[in-house]
Tab-separated table of C-alpha atoms and ligand atoms in Angstrom:
chain	number	residue	atom	x	y	z
B	9	UNK	CA	86.554	157.634	58.431
B	10	UNK	CA	83.818	158.387	55.545
B	11	UNK	CA	83.262	154.456	55.128
B	12	UNK	CA	82.632	154.218	58.990
B	13	UNK	CA	80.416	157.177	59.161
B	14	UNK	CA	78.156	155.867	56.341
B	15	UNK	CA	77.835	152.288	57.188
B	16	UNK	CA	77.125	152.988	60.929
B	17	UNK	CA	74.782	155.787	60.176
B	18	UNK	CA	72.950	153.171	58.002
B	19	UNK	CA	72.925	150.692	60.800
B	20	UNK	CA	75.620	148.372	60.225
B	21	UNK	CA	77.533	147.317	63.441
B	22	UNK	CA	80.961	149.264	64.223
B	23	UNK	CA	84.383	147.888	63.249
B	24	UNK	CA	86.364	147.154	66.131
B	25	UNK	CA	88.715	149.996	66.216
B	26	UNK	CA	91.875	148.546	68.190
B	27	UNK	CA	93.409	147.150	65.059
B	28	UNK	CA	92.051	149.209	62.228
B	29	UNK	CA	92.082	152.819	63.560
B	30	UNK	CA	94.558	152.384	66.631
B	31	UNK	CA	97.474	150.183	66.228
B	32	UNK	CA	97.155	150.314	62.367
B	33	UNK	CA	98.074	153.692	61.807
B	34	UNK	CA	101.017	153.528	64.160
B	35	UNK	CA	102.446	150.511	62.352
B	36	UNK	CA	102.055	152.293	59.138
B	37	UNK	CA	104.021	155.396	60.273
B	38	UNK	CA	106.649	153.919	62.829
B	39	UNK	CA	106.947	150.164	62.144
B	40	UNK	CA	109.770	148.596	60.029
B	41	UNK	CA	108.715	147.021	56.633
B	42	UNK	CA	109.110	143.610	57.945
B	43	UNK	CA	106.655	144.552	60.791
B	44	UNK	CA	104.256	146.116	58.569
B	45	UNK	CA	104.158	143.152	56.222
B	46	UNK	CA	103.632	140.913	59.037
B	47	UNK	CA	100.734	142.495	60.820
B	48	UNK	CA	99.185	145.232	58.661
B	49	UNK	CA	97.410	142.745	56.028
B	50	UNK	CA	95.798	140.760	58.933
B	51	UNK	CA	94.389	143.960	60.383
B	52	UNK	CA	91.226	144.603	57.640
B	53	UNK	CA	90.516	140.967	57.583
B	54	UNK	CA	90.247	140.855	61.335
B	55	UNK	CA	92.531	137.629	61.317
B	56	UNK	CA	94.189	139.439	64.339
B	57	UNK	CA	91.766	140.764	67.071
B	58	UNK	CA	93.772	143.496	68.925
B	59	UNK	CA	93.391	144.966	72.482
B	60	UNK	CA	94.949	147.906	74.133
B	61	UNK	CA	97.364	147.796	77.014
B	62	UNK	CA	97.741	151.404	78.055
B	63	UNK	CA	96.260	151.959	81.459
B	64	UNK	CA	97.408	150.495	84.520
B	65	UNK	CA	96.357	151.030	88.170
B	66	UNK	CA	97.633	154.248	89.123
B	67	UNK	CA	98.320	155.118	85.363
B	68	UNK	CA	95.065	156.280	83.795
B	69	UNK	CA	95.079	159.972	83.175
B	70	UNK	CA	98.711	159.994	84.148
B	71	UNK	CA	99.604	157.539	81.647
B	72	UNK	CA	103.535	158.130	81.682
B	73	UNK	CA	103.886	156.858	85.172
B	74	UNK	CA	103.241	153.404	84.036
B	75	UNK	CA	105.121	150.657	85.678
B	76	UNK	CA	104.876	147.584	83.457
B	77	UNK	CA	108.530	146.334	82.949
B	78	UNK	CA	110.289	144.860	79.778
B	79	UNK	CA	113.862	143.813	80.438
B	80	UNK	CA	115.909	142.656	77.372
B	81	UNK	CA	117.510	139.324	77.622
B	82	UNK	CA	119.469	138.453	74.293
B	83	UNK	CA	116.640	138.270	71.509
B	84	UNK	CA	113.656	138.698	73.790
B	85	UNK	CA	112.216	140.792	76.414
B	86	UNK	CA	110.897	139.475	79.727
B	87	UNK	CA	107.812	141.327	80.535
B	88	UNK	CA	106.173	141.651	84.099
B	89	UNK	CA	103.254	143.892	85.272
B	90	UNK	CA	99.536	144.372	84.868
B	91	UNK	CA	97.201	146.437	82.437
B	92	UNK	CA	93.723	147.217	83.401
B	93	UNK	CA	90.320	148.172	81.655
B	94	UNK	CA	91.713	146.108	78.827
B	95	UNK	CA	88.489	145.986	76.546
B	96	UNK	CA	88.015	142.742	74.856
B	97	UNK	CA	91.084	141.193	76.222
B	98	UNK	CA	89.163	137.973	76.302
B	99	UNK	CA	88.680	137.786	72.644
B	100	UNK	CA	92.025	139.379	71.648
B	101	UNK	CA	94.823	137.476	69.567
B	102	UNK	CA	97.347	140.275	70.249
B	103	UNK	CA	97.882	143.206	72.635
B	104	UNK	CA	99.733	146.398	71.981
B	105	UNK	CA	101.562	147.525	75.375
B	106	UNK	CA	103.261	150.451	76.485
B	107	UNK	CA	106.195	149.106	78.777
B	108	UNK	CA	109.016	150.786	80.667
B	109	UNK	CA	112.398	149.824	79.821
B	110	UNK	CA	115.433	148.655	82.117
B	111	UNK	CA	117.785	151.420	80.757
B	112	UNK	CA	118.730	154.718	82.386
B	113	UNK	CA	116.305	156.615	84.278
B	114	UNK	CA	115.979	160.275	83.778
B	115	UNK	CA	113.929	162.972	85.090
B	116	UNK	CA	111.281	162.956	82.395
B	117	UNK	CA	108.787	160.015	82.992
B	118	UNK	CA	108.047	160.216	79.222
B	119	UNK	CA	111.206	158.966	78.267
B	120	UNK	CA	112.242	155.178	78.450
B	121	UNK	CA	108.644	153.957	77.388
B	122	UNK	CA	108.537	151.358	74.619
B	123	UNK	CA	105.570	149.778	72.426
B	124	UNK	CA	105.517	146.108	72.686
B	125	UNK	CA	103.222	143.837	70.278
B	126	UNK	CA	102.393	140.735	72.475
B	127	UNK	CA	100.896	137.584	71.665
B	128	UNK	CA	97.816	136.889	74.092
B	129	UNK	CA	98.570	132.967	73.899
B	130	UNK	CA	102.066	133.596	75.257
B	131	UNK	CA	102.559	131.879	78.546
B	132	UNK	CA	102.450	134.076	81.546
B	133	UNK	CA	99.532	136.324	80.280
B	134	UNK	CA	96.495	136.129	82.297
B	135	UNK	CA	93.115	137.843	81.609
B	136	UNK	CA	90.735	138.244	84.483
B	137	UNK	CA	87.164	139.878	83.715
B	138	UNK	CA	86.197	142.905	85.461
B	139	UNK	CA	82.232	142.961	85.718
B	140	UNK	CA	80.798	146.143	85.419
B	141	UNK	CA	77.963	147.519	87.325
B	142	UNK	CA	75.224	146.806	84.621
B	143	UNK	CA	76.551	142.964	84.882
B	144	UNK	CA	78.366	143.184	81.576
B	145	UNK	CA	81.832	141.828	80.799
B	146	UNK	CA	83.903	144.047	78.261
B	147	UNK	CA	86.745	144.926	80.397
B	148	UNK	CA	89.578	143.024	81.888
B	149	UNK	CA	92.566	142.980	84.125
B	150	UNK	CA	95.327	141.599	82.172
B	151	UNK	CA	98.356	140.275	83.958
B	152	UNK	CA	101.982	139.509	82.570
B	153	UNK	CA	104.387	137.270	84.370
B	154	UNK	CA	107.676	136.542	82.946
B	155	UNK	CA	106.296	136.788	79.477
B	156	UNK	CA	108.852	136.211	76.756
B	157	UNK	CA	108.519	138.625	73.744
B	158	UNK	CA	110.798	138.459	70.906
B	159	UNK	CA	112.584	141.615	70.029
B	160	UNK	CA	111.320	141.863	66.547
B	161	UNK	CA	107.989	142.488	68.242
B	162	UNK	CA	109.333	146.008	69.248
B	163	UNK	CA	107.519	148.879	67.324
B	164	UNK	CA	110.170	151.513	66.324
B	165	UNK	CA	112.707	152.393	68.682
B	166	UNK	CA	113.397	151.133	72.110
B	167	UNK	CA	112.472	154.027	74.850
B	168	UNK	CA	111.051	156.322	72.219
B	169	UNK	CA	107.192	155.299	72.231
B	170	UNK	CA	105.873	158.178	73.978
B	171	UNK	CA	105.632	159.780	70.609
B	172	UNK	CA	103.887	156.627	69.073
B	173	UNK	CA	101.773	156.423	72.032
B	174	UNK	CA	100.323	160.031	71.407
B	175	UNK	CA	100.011	159.441	67.627
B	176	UNK	CA	97.766	156.511	68.608
B	177	UNK	CA	95.700	158.480	70.900
B	178	UNK	CA	94.947	161.074	68.271
B	179	UNK	CA	93.496	158.410	66.231
B	180	UNK	CA	91.541	156.875	69.080
B	181	UNK	CA	90.062	160.082	70.138
B	182	UNK	CA	88.776	161.207	66.718
B	183	UNK	CA	87.054	157.766	66.293
B	184	UNK	CA	85.416	158.288	69.594
B	185	UNK	CA	83.584	161.349	67.911
B	186	UNK	CA	81.098	158.650	66.828
B	187	UNK	CA	79.479	160.539	64.070
B	188	UNK	CA	77.793	157.625	62.266
B	189	UNK	CA	76.454	156.557	65.503
B	190	UNK	CA	75.059	160.210	66.387
B	191	UNK	CA	73.182	159.948	62.812
B	192	UNK	CA	71.858	156.660	63.486
B	193	UNK	CA	70.685	157.553	66.993
B	194	UNK	CA	68.984	161.026	66.107
B	195	UNK	CA	67.116	159.243	63.378
B	196	UNK	CA	65.900	156.671	66.251
B	197	UNK	CA	65.190	159.701	68.369
B	198	UNK	CA	62.851	161.295	65.940
B	199	UNK	CA	61.126	158.125	65.281
B	200	UNK	CA	60.520	157.714	68.916
B	201	UNK	CA	59.286	161.194	69.388
B	202	UNK	CA	56.959	160.559	66.463
B	203	UNK	CA	55.604	157.518	68.094
B	204	UNK	CA	54.737	158.824	71.649
B	205	UNK	CA	51.379	160.354	71.799
B	206	UNK	CA	51.126	163.791	73.581
B	207	UNK	CA	47.965	163.276	74.976
B	208	UNK	CA	46.335	165.984	72.756
B	209	UNK	CA	45.823	163.865	69.558
B	210	UNK	CA	49.375	164.538	68.436
B	211	UNK	CA	53.136	162.980	69.178
B	212	UNK	CA	55.985	164.459	71.223
B	213	UNK	CA	57.457	165.530	68.047
B	214	UNK	CA	54.721	168.071	67.736
B	215	UNK	CA	55.906	169.894	70.792
B	216	UNK	CA	57.900	172.731	69.709
B	217	UNK	CA	60.447	172.581	72.765
B	218	UNK	CA	61.212	168.857	72.051
B	219	UNK	CA	61.780	169.839	68.269
B	220	UNK	CA	63.942	172.527	69.445
B	221	UNK	CA	66.080	170.269	71.607
B	222	UNK	CA	66.389	167.752	68.710
B	223	UNK	CA	67.447	170.686	66.418
B	224	UNK	CA	69.962	171.732	68.790
B	225	UNK	CA	71.646	168.380	69.033
B	226	UNK	CA	71.580	168.027	65.283
B	227	UNK	CA	73.127	171.396	64.812
B	228	UNK	CA	75.862	170.437	67.305
B	229	UNK	CA	76.487	167.181	65.387
B	230	UNK	CA	76.553	168.908	61.966
B	231	UNK	CA	79.264	171.204	63.366
B	232	UNK	CA	81.371	168.500	65.025
B	233	UNK	CA	81.222	166.447	61.722
B	234	UNK	CA	82.498	169.457	59.722
B	235	UNK	CA	85.275	170.075	62.322
B	236	UNK	CA	86.114	166.510	62.129
B	237	UNK	CA	86.264	166.300	58.533
B	238	UNK	CA	88.508	169.368	58.407
B	239	UNK	CA	90.820	168.025	61.073
B	240	UNK	CA	91.261	164.857	59.007
B	241	UNK	CA	92.001	166.823	55.826
B	242	UNK	CA	94.252	169.465	57.446
B	243	UNK	CA	96.228	167.051	59.257
B	244	UNK	CA	96.515	164.580	56.341
B	245	UNK	CA	95.144	161.883	58.616
B	246	UNK	CA	97.287	162.469	61.460
B	247	UNK	CA	95.241	164.310	63.959
B	248	UNK	CA	97.149	166.205	66.756
B	249	UNK	CA	95.745	167.916	69.836
B	250	UNK	CA	92.646	168.846	67.831
B	251	UNK	CA	91.547	165.423	68.528
B	252	UNK	CA	90.731	166.256	71.945
B	253	UNK	CA	88.182	168.936	70.949
B	254	UNK	CA	86.683	166.280	68.782
B	255	UNK	CA	86.452	163.774	71.543
B	256	UNK	CA	85.004	166.205	73.956
B	257	UNK	CA	82.192	167.260	71.753
B	258	UNK	CA	81.666	163.699	70.263
B	259	UNK	CA	81.355	162.215	73.489
B	260	UNK	CA	78.991	165.177	74.898
B	261	UNK	CA	76.731	164.805	71.906
B	262	UNK	CA	76.309	161.181	72.079
B	263	UNK	CA	75.409	161.530	75.888
B	264	UNK	CA	72.828	164.436	74.935
B	265	UNK	CA	71.271	162.199	72.208
B	266	UNK	CA	70.995	159.332	74.917
B	267	UNK	CA	69.534	161.761	77.541
B	268	UNK	CA	66.795	163.012	74.806
B	269	UNK	CA	65.936	159.306	74.072
B	270	UNK	CA	65.411	158.879	77.819
B	271	UNK	CA	63.269	162.046	77.993
B	272	UNK	CA	61.060	160.759	74.951
B	273	UNK	CA	60.660	157.239	76.201
B	274	UNK	CA	59.520	158.129	79.725
B	275	UNK	CA	58.131	156.254	81.592
B	276	UNK	CA	58.780	153.000	79.833
B	277	UNK	CA	62.821	153.790	79.949
B	278	UNK	CA	63.040	153.679	83.514
B	279	UNK	CA	63.793	149.955	84.415
B	280	UNK	CA	67.275	148.995	83.690
B	281	UNK	CA	68.280	145.543	82.279
B	282	UNK	CA	71.557	145.051	80.536
B	283	UNK	CA	69.970	142.439	78.082
B	284	UNK	CA	67.794	145.087	76.489
B	285	UNK	CA	70.846	146.638	75.021
B	286	UNK	CA	70.348	143.496	72.609
B	287	UNK	CA	68.080	144.718	69.838
B	288	UNK	CA	66.437	141.281	69.573
B	289	UNK	CA	65.459	140.868	73.156
B	290	UNK	CA	61.775	141.847	73.683
B	291	UNK	CA	61.422	143.083	77.119
B	292	UNK	CA	58.500	141.845	79.275
B	293	UNK	CA	57.053	145.305	79.872
B	294	UNK	CA	54.283	147.502	78.985
B	295	UNK	CA	54.914	149.871	76.526
B	296	UNK	CA	56.872	149.935	73.398
B	297	UNK	CA	59.503	147.742	72.567
B	298	UNK	CA	61.961	150.404	71.576
B	299	UNK	CA	61.648	152.337	75.062
B	300	UNK	CA	63.270	149.731	77.084
B	301	UNK	CA	66.857	150.032	75.940
B	302	UNK	CA	66.874	153.768	76.390
B	303	UNK	CA	67.872	153.675	80.059
B	304	UNK	CA	70.630	151.091	79.651
B	305	UNK	CA	71.872	153.082	76.519
B	306	UNK	CA	71.798	156.130	78.665
B	307	UNK	CA	73.898	154.556	81.296
B	308	UNK	CA	76.404	152.929	78.921
B	309	UNK	CA	77.150	156.222	77.132
B	310	UNK	CA	78.551	157.585	80.521
B	311	UNK	CA	81.891	155.614	79.556
B	312	UNK	CA	82.605	158.029	76.625
B	313	UNK	CA	83.687	160.875	78.720
B	314	UNK	CA	86.186	158.535	80.642
B	315	UNK	CA	87.780	156.165	78.109
B	316	UNK	CA	90.328	157.346	75.496
B	317	UNK	CA	91.490	160.063	78.128
B	318	UNK	CA	89.010	161.570	80.661
B	319	UNK	CA	87.334	164.866	79.080
B	320	UNK	CA	88.883	166.934	81.986
B	321	UNK	CA	92.315	165.963	80.935
B	322	UNK	CA	91.339	166.550	77.070
B	323	UNK	CA	90.730	169.963	78.384
B	324	UNK	CA	94.227	170.354	80.055
B	325	UNK	CA	95.735	169.284	76.452
B	326	UNK	CA	93.676	171.732	74.672
B	327	UNK	CA	94.723	174.597	77.199
B	328	UNK	CA	98.372	173.677	77.012
B	329	UNK	CA	98.831	172.672	73.187
B	330	UNK	CA	96.417	174.839	71.493
B	331	UNK	CA	95.449	177.831	73.451
B	332	UNK	CA	98.857	178.653	74.959
B	333	UNK	CA	100.657	177.966	71.765
P	17	FAD	C1	84.710	151.436	79.625
P	17	FAD	C2	86.274	151.652	79.407
P	17	FAD	C3	86.977	150.847	78.687
P	17	FAD	C4	88.415	151.096	78.596
P	17	FAD	N1	89.011	150.345	77.894
P	17	FAD	C5	90.463	150.524	78.025
P	17	FAD	C6	91.362	149.695	77.007
P	17	FAD	O1	90.991	148.804	76.284
P	17	FAD	N2	92.625	149.919	77.254
P	17	FAD	C7	93.293	150.784	78.126
P	17	FAD	O2	94.316	150.726	78.148
P	17	FAD	N3	92.532	151.650	78.876
P	17	FAD	C8	91.140	151.527	78.807
P	17	FAD	N4	90.211	152.245	79.550
P	17	FAD	C9	90.888	153.204	80.542
P	17	FAD	C10	90.727	154.571	80.340
P	17	FAD	O3	91.603	155.049	79.273
P	17	FAD	C11	91.055	155.363	81.649
P	17	FAD	O4	90.079	154.963	82.352
P	17	FAD	C12	91.068	156.907	81.536
P	17	FAD	O5	92.351	157.195	80.693
P	17	FAD	C13	91.026	157.626	82.827
P	17	FAD	O6	91.906	157.118	83.644
P	17	FAD	P1	91.412	156.536	85.204
P	17	FAD	O7	90.311	155.669	85.098
P	17	FAD	O8	92.864	155.766	85.794
P	17	FAD	O9	91.058	157.700	85.972
P	17	FAD	P2	91.893	158.800	86.731
P	17	FAD	O10	93.083	159.076	86.097
P	17	FAD	O11	92.026	158.203	87.838
P	17	FAD	O12	90.964	160.141	86.861
P	17	FAD	C14	89.807	160.194	87.695
P	17	FAD	C15	89.308	161.413	87.636
P	17	FAD	O13	90.120	162.580	87.999
P	17	FAD	C16	90.230	163.247	86.776
P	17	FAD	N5	91.653	163.828	86.472
P	17	FAD	C17	92.795	163.136	86.583
P	17	FAD	N6	93.660	163.899	86.300
P	17	FAD	C18	93.291	165.213	86.175
P	17	FAD	C19	93.957	166.545	85.865
P	17	FAD	N7	95.333	166.514	85.780
P	17	FAD	N8	93.140	167.376	85.683
P	17	FAD	C20	91.750	167.327	85.660
P	17	FAD	N9	91.283	166.208	86.200
P	17	FAD	C21	91.730	165.346	86.364
P	17	FAD	C22	89.585	162.552	85.524
P	17	FAD	O14	89.484	163.456	84.527
P	17	FAD	C23	88.808	161.591	86.117
P	17	FAD	O15	87.460	162.441	86.251
P	17	FAD	C24	88.724	152.112	79.434
P	17	FAD	C25	87.925	152.866	80.515
P	17	FAD	C26	86.628	152.678	80.409
P	17	FAD	C27	85.728	153.525	81.279
């Protein structure tokens, strides 16, 4: 966590989290030694690029209503169904999937869910792009038609994966806090504010109201960073429902920073072009080149309060698991 905060804060790209901070910790805690030996060494080297097969049409917030089926036949599972919003499935070598078994049905829909590791090159796996409103392609529909998965790719016990799924989400949600990104973006925000003339011989940074807004978001970030480090320490690296608090605040703070960047870059931030999210593309615009991506960045940050579990649903978890406990 500290490595990530420091490197991203210094401007290095983020390491893709699906292997390193999502399925990796789950395998370390729940997988057999053979499975650990097979998959873990290939995660930090990125020899295996992972993606996440949790959400389905009709099973997002209500994840345990998922329908993808895995029926055991001898030494394999036959898998059928669909996952959606699968980020970077087009690049992935492997997908970790929550599936429903063929066993006894009982009243609790959290029971009977298993976690399978599926090779994306398996016959019957189809990835279809979902183009987002900004014209980008990060997310996909992933279809499974009679995909054969060896039983040794089952993580832990069959039908018991709801516990593993929640454990993974704890790691995903603390990662979404984005402390390193916030440090980097606040530094950028201050640079912007110092670069924009206020029309009175100074810069926007000389405006006490603007400085107050920047100070507010910086204090929020400081509090979140302390909370995150405390959660990580006290939970000994196994975050529970506190991860929902971290996720809500982290996503809100990142959205607040993006909003302030828009405010400072005004009016040059208004036009939206997806390619201006790339740092090396010079926009054909009047005004400073740094201002152009501010609007695209602002819209891109909207996703943070949805993925990893929508913020409204995190509030339900906090209410149920922490306030009523
Ligand atoms: C950019 C992006 C990338 C993603 N990548 C992946 C991925 O790689 N793999 C993956 O598996 N999933 C991925 N997701 C899916 C993500 O986890 C879901 O979008 C999220 O869990 C919300 O589910 P949903 O979209 O079905 O919305 P819904 O569950 O339909 O929710 C719609 C709205 O209703 C609200 N709502 C729902 N239930 C309640 C409730 N009980 N109380 C209060 N409000 C409620 C929600 O907060 C939300 O505002 C991604 C999503 C996005 C946006």
